[in-house]
mmCIF file of C-alpha atoms in Angstrom:
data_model
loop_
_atom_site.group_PDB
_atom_site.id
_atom_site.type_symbol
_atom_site.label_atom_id
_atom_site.label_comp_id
_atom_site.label_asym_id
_atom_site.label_seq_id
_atom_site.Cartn_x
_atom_site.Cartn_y
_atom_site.Cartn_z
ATOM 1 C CA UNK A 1 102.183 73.869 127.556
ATOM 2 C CA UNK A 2 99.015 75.256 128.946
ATOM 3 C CA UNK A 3 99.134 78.661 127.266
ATOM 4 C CA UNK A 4 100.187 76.586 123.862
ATOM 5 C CA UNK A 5 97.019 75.000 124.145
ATOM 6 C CA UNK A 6 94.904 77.758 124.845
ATOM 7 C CA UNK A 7 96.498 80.034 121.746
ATOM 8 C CA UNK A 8 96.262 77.432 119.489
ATOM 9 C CA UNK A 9 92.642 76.417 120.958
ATOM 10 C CA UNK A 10 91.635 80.200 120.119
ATOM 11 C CA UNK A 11 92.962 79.801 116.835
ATOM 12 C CA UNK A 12 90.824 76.544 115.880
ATOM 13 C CA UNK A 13 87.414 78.520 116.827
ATOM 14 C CA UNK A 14 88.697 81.734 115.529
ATOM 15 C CA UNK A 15 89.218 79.779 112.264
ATOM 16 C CA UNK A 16 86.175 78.057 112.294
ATOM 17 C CA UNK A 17 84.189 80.997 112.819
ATOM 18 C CA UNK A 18 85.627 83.262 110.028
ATOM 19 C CA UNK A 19 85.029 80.079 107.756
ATOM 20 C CA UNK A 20 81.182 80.108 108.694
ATOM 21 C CA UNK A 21 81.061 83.832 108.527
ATOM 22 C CA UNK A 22 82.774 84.163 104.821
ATOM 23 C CA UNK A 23 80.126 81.044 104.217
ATOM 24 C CA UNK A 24 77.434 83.354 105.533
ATOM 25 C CA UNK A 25 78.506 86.611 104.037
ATOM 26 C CA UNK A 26 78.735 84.631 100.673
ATOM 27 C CA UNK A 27 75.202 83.250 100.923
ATOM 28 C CA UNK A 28 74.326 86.954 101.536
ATOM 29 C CA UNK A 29 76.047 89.106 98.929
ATOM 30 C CA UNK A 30 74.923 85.997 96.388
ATOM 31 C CA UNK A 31 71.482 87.041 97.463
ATOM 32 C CA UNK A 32 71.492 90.900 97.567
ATOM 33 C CA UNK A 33 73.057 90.256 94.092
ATOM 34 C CA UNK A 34 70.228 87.891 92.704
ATOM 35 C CA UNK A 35 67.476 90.473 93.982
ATOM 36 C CA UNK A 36 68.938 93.823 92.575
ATOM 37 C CA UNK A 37 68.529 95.595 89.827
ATOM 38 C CA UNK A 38 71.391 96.937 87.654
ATOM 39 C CA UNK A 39 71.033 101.075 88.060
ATOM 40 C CA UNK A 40 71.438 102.620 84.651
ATOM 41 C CA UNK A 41 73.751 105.467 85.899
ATOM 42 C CA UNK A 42 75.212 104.814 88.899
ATOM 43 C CA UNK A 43 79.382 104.213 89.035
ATOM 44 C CA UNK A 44 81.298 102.678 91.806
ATOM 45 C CA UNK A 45 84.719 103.819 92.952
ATOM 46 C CA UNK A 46 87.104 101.191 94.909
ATOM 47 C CA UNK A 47 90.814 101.554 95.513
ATOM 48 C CA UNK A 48 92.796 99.269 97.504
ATOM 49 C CA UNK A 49 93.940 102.403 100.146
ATOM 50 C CA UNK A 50 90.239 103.408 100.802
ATOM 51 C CA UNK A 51 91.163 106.740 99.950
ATOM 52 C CA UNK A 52 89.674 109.514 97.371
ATOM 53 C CA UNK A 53 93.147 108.928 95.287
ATOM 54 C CA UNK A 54 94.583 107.669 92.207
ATOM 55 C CA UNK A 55 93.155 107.192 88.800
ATOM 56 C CA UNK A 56 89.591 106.936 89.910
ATOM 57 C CA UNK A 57 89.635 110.122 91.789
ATOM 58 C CA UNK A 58 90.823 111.874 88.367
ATOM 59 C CA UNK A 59 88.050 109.776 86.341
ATOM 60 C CA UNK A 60 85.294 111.088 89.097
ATOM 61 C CA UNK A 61 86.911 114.806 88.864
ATOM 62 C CA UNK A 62 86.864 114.582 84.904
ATOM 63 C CA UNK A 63 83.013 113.399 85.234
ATOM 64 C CA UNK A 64 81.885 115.967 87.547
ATOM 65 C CA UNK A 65 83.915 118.748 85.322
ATOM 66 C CA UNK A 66 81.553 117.494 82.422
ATOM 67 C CA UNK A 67 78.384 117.354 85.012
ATOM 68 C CA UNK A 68 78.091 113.658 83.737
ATOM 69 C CA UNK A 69 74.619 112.367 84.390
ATOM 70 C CA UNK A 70 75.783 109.935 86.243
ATOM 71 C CA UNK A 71 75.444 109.056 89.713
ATOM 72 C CA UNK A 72 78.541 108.629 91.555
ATOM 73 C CA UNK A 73 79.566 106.929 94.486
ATOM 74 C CA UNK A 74 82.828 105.776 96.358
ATOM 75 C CA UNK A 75 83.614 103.027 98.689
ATOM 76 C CA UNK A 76 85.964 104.713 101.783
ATOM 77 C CA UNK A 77 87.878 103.317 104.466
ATOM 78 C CA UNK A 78 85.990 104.585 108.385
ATOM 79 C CA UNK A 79 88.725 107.154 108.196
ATOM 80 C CA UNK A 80 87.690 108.767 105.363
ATOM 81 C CA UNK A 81 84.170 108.587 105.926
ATOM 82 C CA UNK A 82 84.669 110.697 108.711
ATOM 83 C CA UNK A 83 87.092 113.035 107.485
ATOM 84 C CA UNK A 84 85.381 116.589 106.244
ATOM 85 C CA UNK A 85 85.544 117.274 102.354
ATOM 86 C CA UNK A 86 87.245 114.133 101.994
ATOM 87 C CA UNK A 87 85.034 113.670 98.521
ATOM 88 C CA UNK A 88 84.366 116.514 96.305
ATOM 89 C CA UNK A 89 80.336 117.757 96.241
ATOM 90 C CA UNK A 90 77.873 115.634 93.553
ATOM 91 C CA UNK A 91 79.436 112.682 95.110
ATOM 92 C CA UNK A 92 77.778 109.883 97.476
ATOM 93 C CA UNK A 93 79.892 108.259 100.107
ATOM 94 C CA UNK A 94 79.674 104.638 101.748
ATOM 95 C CA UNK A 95 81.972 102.552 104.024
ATOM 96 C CA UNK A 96 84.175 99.790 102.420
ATOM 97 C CA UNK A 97 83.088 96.640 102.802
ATOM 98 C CA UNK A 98 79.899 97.719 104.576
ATOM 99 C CA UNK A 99 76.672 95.922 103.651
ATOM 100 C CA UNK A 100 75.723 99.836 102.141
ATOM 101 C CA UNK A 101 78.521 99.485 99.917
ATOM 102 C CA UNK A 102 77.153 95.751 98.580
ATOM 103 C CA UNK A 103 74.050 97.251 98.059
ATOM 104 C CA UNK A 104 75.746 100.039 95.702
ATOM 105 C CA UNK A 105 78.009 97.402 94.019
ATOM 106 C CA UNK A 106 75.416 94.588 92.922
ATOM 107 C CA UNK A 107 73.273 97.963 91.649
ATOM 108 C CA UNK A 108 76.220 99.965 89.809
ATOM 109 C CA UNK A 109 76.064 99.320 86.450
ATOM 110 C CA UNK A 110 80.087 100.665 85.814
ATOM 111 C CA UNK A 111 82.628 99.670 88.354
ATOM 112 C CA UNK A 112 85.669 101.696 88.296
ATOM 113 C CA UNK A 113 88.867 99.923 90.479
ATOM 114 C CA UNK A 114 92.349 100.268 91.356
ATOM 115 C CA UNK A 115 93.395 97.059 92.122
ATOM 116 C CA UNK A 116 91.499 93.467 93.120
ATOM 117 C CA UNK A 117 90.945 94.103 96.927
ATOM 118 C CA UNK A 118 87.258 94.025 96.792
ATOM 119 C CA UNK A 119 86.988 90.672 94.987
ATOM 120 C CA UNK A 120 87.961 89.130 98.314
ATOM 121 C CA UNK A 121 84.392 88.684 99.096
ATOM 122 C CA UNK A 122 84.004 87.249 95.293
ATOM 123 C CA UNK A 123 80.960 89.755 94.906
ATOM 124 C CA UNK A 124 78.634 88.306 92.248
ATOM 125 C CA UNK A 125 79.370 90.754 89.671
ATOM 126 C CA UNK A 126 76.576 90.069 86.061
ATOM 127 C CA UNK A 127 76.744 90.429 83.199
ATOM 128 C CA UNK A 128 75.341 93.969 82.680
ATOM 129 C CA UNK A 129 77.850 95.422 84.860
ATOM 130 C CA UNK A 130 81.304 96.419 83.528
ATOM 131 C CA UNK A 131 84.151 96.145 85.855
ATOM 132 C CA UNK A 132 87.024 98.886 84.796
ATOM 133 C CA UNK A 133 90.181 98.063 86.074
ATOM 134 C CA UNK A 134 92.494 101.620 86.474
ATOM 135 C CA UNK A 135 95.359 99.917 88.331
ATOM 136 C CA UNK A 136 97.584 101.656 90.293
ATOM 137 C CA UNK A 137 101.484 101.621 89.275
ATOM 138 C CA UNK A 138 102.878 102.872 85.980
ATOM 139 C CA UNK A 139 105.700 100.607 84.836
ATOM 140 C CA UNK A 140 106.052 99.037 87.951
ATOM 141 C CA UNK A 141 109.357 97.110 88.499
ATOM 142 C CA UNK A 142 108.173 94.688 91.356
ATOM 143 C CA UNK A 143 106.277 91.249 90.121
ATOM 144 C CA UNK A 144 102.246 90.536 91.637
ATOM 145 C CA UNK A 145 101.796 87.498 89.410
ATOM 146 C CA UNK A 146 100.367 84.258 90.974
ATOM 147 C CA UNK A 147 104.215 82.793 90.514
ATOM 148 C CA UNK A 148 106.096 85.739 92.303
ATOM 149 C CA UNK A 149 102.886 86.994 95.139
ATOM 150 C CA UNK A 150 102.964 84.814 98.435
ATOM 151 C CA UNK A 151 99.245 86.459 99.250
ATOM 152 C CA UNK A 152 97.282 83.563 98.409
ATOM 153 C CA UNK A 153 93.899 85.341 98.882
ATOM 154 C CA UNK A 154 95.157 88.240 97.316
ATOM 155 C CA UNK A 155 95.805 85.867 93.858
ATOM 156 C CA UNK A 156 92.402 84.241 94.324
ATOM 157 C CA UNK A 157 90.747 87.835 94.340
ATOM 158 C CA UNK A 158 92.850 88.735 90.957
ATOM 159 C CA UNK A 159 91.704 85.827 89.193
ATOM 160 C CA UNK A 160 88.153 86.306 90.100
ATOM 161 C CA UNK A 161 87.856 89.923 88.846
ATOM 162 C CA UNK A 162 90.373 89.217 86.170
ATOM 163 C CA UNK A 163 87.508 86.785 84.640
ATOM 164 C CA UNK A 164 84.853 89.930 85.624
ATOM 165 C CA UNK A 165 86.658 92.266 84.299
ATOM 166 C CA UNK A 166 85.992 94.047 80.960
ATOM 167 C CA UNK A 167 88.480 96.583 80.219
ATOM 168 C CA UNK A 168 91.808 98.103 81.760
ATOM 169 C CA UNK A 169 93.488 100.787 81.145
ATOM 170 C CA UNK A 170 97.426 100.976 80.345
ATOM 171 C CA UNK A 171 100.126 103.090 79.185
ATOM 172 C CA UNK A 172 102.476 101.010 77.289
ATOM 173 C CA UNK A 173 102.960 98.101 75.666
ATOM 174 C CA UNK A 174 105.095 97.238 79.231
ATOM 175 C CA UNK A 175 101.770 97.444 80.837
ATOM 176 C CA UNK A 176 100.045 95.421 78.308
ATOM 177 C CA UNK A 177 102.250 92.320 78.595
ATOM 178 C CA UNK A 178 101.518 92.585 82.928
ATOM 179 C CA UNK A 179 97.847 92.637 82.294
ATOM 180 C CA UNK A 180 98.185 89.693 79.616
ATOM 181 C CA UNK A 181 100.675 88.058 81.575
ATOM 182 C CA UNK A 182 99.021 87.870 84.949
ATOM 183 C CA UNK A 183 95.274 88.103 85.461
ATOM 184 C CA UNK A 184 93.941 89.670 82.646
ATOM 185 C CA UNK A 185 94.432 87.420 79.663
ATOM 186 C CA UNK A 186 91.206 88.449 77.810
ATOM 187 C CA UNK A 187 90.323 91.955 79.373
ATOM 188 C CA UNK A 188 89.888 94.979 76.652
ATOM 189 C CA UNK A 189 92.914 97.316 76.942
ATOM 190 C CA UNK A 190 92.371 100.780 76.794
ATOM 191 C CA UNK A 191 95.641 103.065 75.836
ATOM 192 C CA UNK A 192 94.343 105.459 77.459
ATOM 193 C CA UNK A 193 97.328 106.007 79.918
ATOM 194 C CA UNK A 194 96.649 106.815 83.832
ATOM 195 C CA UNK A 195 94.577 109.826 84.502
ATOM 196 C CA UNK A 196 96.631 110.904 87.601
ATOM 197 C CA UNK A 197 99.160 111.864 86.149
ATOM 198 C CA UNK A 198 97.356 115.009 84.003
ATOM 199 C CA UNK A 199 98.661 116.795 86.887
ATOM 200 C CA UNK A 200 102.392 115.737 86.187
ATOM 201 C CA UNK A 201 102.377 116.383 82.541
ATOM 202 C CA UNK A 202 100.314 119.333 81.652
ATOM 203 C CA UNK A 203 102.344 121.773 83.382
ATOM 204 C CA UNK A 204 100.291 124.837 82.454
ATOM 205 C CA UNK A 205 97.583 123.201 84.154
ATOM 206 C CA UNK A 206 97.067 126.103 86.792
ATOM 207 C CA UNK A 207 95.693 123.375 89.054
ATOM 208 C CA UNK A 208 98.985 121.953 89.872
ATOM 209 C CA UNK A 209 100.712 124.942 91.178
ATOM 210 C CA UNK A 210 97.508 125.868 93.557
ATOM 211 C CA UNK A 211 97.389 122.059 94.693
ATOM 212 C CA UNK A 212 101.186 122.722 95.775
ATOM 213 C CA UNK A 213 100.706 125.778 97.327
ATOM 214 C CA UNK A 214 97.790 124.866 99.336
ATOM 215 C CA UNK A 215 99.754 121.846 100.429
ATOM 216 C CA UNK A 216 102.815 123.654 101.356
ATOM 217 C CA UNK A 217 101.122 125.797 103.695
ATOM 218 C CA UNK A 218 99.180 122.868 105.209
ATOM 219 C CA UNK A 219 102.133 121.335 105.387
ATOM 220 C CA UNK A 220 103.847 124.096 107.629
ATOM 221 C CA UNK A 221 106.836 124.342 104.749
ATOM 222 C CA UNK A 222 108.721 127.859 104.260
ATOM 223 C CA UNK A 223 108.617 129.037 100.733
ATOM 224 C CA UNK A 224 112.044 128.692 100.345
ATOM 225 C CA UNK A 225 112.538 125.208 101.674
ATOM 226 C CA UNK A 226 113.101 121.972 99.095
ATOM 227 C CA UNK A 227 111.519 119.208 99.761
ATOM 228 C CA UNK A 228 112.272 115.503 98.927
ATOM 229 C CA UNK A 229 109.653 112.771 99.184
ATOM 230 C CA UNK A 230 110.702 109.253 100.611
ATOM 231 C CA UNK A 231 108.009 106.864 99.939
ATOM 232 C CA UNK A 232 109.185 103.247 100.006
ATOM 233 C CA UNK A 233 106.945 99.818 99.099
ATOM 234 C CA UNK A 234 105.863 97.410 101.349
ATOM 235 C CA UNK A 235 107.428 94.410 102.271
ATOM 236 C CA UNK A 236 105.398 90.978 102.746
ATOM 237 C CA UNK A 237 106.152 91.243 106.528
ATOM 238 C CA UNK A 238 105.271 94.780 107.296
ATOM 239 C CA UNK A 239 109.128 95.050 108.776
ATOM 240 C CA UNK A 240 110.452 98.614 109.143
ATOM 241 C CA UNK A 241 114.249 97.522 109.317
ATOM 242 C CA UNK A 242 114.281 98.097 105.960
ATOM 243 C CA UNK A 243 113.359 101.756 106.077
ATOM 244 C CA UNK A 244 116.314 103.366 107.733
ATOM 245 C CA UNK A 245 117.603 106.692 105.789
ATOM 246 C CA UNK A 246 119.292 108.864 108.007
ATOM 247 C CA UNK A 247 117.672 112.180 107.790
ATOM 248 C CA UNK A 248 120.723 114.176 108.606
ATOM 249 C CA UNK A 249 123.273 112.605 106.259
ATOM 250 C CA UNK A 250 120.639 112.957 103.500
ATOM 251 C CA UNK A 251 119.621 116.934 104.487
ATOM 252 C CA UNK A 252 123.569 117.246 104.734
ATOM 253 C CA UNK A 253 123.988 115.663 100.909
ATOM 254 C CA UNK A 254 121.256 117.399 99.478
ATOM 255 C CA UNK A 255 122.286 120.841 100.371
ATOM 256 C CA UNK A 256 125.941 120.085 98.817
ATOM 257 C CA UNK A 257 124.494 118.634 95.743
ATOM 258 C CA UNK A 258 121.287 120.638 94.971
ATOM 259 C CA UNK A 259 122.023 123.548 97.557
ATOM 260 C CA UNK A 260 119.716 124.885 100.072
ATOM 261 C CA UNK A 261 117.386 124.192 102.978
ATOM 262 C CA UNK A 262 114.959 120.851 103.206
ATOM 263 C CA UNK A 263 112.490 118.746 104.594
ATOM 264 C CA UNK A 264 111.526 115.234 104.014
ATOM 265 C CA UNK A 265 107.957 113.808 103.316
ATOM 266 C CA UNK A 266 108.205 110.419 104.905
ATOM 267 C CA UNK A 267 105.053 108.406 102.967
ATOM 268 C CA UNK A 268 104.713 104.465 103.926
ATOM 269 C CA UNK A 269 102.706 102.615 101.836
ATOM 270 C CA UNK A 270 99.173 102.309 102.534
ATOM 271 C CA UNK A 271 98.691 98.661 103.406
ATOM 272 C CA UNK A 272 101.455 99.512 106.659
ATOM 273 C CA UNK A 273 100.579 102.772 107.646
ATOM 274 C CA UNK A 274 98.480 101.473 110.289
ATOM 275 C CA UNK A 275 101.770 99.859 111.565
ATOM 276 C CA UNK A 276 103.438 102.907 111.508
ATOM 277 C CA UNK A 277 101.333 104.801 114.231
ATOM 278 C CA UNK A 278 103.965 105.749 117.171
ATOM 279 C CA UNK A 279 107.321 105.633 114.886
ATOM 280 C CA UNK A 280 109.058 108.638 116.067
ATOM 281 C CA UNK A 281 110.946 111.279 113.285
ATOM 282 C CA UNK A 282 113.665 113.184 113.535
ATOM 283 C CA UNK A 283 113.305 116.897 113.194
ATOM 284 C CA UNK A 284 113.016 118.183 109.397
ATOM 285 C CA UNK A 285 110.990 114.758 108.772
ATOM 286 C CA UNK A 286 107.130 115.233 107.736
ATOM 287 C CA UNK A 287 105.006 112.083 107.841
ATOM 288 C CA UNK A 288 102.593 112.077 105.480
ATOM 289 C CA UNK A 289 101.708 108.596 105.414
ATOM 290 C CA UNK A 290 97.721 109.526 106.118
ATOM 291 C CA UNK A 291 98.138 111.885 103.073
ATOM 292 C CA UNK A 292 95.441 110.070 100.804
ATOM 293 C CA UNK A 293 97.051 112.032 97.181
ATOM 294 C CA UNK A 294 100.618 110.832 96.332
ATOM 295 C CA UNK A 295 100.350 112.562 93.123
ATOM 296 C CA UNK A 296 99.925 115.792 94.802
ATOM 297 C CA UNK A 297 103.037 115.369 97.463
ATOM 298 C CA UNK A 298 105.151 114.814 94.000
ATOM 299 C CA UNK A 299 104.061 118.229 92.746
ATOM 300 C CA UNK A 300 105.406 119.496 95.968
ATOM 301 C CA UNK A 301 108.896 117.642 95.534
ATOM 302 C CA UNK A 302 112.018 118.435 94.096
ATOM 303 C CA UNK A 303 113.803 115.603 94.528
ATOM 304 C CA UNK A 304 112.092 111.138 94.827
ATOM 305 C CA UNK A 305 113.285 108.605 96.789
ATOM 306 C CA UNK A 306 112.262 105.154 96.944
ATOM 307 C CA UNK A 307 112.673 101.739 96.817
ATOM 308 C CA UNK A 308 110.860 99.622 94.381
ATOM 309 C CA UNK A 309 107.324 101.830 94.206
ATOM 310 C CA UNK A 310 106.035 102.364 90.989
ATOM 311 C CA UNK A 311 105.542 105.897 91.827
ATOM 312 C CA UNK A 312 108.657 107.017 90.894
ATOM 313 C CA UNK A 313 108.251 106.452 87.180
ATOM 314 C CA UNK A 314 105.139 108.725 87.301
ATOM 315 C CA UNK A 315 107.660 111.163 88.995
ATOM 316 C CA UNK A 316 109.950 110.920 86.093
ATOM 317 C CA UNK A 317 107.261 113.526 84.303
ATOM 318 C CA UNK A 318 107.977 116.265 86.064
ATOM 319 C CA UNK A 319 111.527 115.826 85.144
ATOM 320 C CA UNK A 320 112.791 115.979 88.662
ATOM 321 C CA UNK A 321 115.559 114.263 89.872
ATOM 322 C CA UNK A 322 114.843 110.426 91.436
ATOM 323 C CA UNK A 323 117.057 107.901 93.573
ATOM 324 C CA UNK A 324 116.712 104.206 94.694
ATOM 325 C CA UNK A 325 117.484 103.138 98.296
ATOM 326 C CA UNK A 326 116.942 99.835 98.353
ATOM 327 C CA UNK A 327 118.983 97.945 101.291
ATOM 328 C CA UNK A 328 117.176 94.612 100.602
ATOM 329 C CA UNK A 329 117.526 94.683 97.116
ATOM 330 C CA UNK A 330 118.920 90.930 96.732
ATOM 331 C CA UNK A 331 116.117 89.714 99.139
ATOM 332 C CA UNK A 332 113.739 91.361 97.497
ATOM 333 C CA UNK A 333 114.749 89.941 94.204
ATOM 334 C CA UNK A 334 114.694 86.475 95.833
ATOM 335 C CA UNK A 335 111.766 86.947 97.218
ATOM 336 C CA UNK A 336 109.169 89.196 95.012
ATOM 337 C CA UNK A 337 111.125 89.820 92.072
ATOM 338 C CA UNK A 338 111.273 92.246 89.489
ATOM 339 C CA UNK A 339 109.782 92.736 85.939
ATOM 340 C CA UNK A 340 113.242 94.206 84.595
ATOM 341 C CA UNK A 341 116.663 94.950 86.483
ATOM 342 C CA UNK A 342 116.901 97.869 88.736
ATOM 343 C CA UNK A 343 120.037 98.734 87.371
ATOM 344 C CA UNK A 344 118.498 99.911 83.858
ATOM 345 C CA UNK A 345 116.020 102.411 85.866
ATOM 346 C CA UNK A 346 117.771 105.776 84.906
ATOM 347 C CA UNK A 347 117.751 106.406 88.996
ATOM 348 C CA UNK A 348 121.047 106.096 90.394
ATOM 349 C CA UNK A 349 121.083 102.675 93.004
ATOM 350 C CA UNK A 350 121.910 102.887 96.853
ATOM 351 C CA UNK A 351 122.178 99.839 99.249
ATOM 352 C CA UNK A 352 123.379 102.074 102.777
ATOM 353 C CA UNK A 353 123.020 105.221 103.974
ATOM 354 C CA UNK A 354 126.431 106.405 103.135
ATOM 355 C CA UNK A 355 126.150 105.453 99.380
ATOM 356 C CA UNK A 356 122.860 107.548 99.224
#
């Protein structure tokens, strides 16, 4: 009874205190907002992983290939702020979430994001500034409307910036209807497709085969080793239950079906990678979870395994073979749900081990 009452005494102040910070840090950022002045050419990059990745990283890489006059900065996770080269040079670097990076955002007069994550400290954004919202899954199967997301902060952060925002990008009319559908009734929509995935379609692009190179030796992977990246979603309880291919029985398929020797890239999503610190692999298994560039693991593969990422349908460019493992699959349904039926993905559907 006593140690009841002490957790759930730290809880109550705990509470209370991150309800008078957030109070605070709103007063603050309303503030630094109301005193700052819109900067002409300055452009703000924010995905949700904190990482130089995903369609803003091609955006920046496409601005600095024009030498844009434009001054550009992106918001990092501590981790990458500290790794080397982790930006290319001609651009400017600050923490996410630090009070640096408020200063940048009430000043930038573009605002280039991946996903909603920042608008959890509902930064004042004005009217002069242009919010450009990238996303970050190509006909993704699994639902994030307010109906099917259980993140309740995470829903009042998408309706805030889906009121800021003023255009998105898509790549279909399937990714129309989820921006109209959800949190961006009114937004602009650019068809501009995703940048990112250049790489996957422009196959004389003598970028891609250099990227995969360069990885491959970083990597430690023989020249004439296949590779197969397993990169499953995350669940709403950050369980790893769910994430149990056998390594052996799937080298062991692989080299009767496709022929040769592999490896697997093991990639967990970013929002439990932090979780997955300590997990022990199997020989053969790479993790490349802290690997900030998805798109440049798929160059490297030759064959895609997930579960319910939207990656995979950017994979389907490179005209590579893809499968689903997905042993929760009626949970998932029940619990997330999904845009369209799994079964009419052209990947072929496993629930266990020895079905994959």
């Amino acid at each position: 009874r006593i140690i009841a009452e002490n957790q759930f005494s730290r809880y109550f102040w705990r509470t209370v205190f991150d309800k008078i910070d957030n109070a605070l840090g709103q007063v603050a950022r309303n503030r630094l907002s109301r005193t700052s002045q819109t900067q002409r050419n300055k452009v703000l990059f924010i995905t949700f992983q904190g990482d130089y990745t995903c369609n803003p990283k091609y955006v920046t890489e496409e601005l600095l290939r024009r030498h844009a006059d434009v001054d550009i900065v992106w918001a990092l996770s501590r981790q990458s702020i500290q790794t080397p080269d982790a930006v290319p040079d001609g651009v400017r670097r600050v923490e996410l979430n630090s009070y640096a990076m408020m200063r940048e955002l009430v000043t930038a007069r573009v605002i280039v994001c991946n996903s909603v994550e920042f608008e959890k400290l509902r930064v004042p954004i004005r009217k002069d500034q242009i919010i450009i919202q990238t996303w970050h899954g190509s006909l993704g199967i699994k639902r994030f409307d307010r109906e099917h997301n259980s993140g309740w902060v995470w829903v009042k952060a998408a309706d805030y910036c889906g009121k800021m925002t003023r255009y998105c990008i898509s790549n279909s009319t399937f990714e129309d209807e989820v921006y109209r559908g959800s949190f961006w009734p009114q937004a602009e929509l650019l068809h501009y497709g995703h940048p990112r995935n250049d790489l996957l379609i422009n196959k004389t692009d003598p970028r891609a085969a250099k990227l995969a190179e360069a990885l491959r030796q970083r990597l430690g992977i023989a020249a004439d080793t296949k590779v197969a990246l397993y990169a499953p979603t995350f669940r709403d309880a950050h369980g790893f239950s769910c994430y149990d291919v056998h390594p052996e029985l799937l080298f062991d398929a692989l080299h009767e079906r496709f022929g040769g020797n592999w490896v697997l890239l093991l990639r967990y999503h970013p929002s439990i990678r932090e979780h997955s610190v300590g997990v022990q692999h199997t020989q053969g298994v790479i993790d490349v979870s802290q690997y900030p560039d998805i798109q440049e693991l798929m160059l490297l593969s030759d064959v895609a395994i997930t579960d319910y990422s939207s990656w995979i349908y950017d994979f389907l460019l490179t005209g590579r073979p893809g499968f689903i493992y997905a042993a929760d699959k009626e949970k998932y349904d029940n619990e997330r749900g999904f845009y369209f039926p799994l079964e009419s993905t052209p990947f072929p559907i496993a629930t266990d081990n020895a079905e994959l």
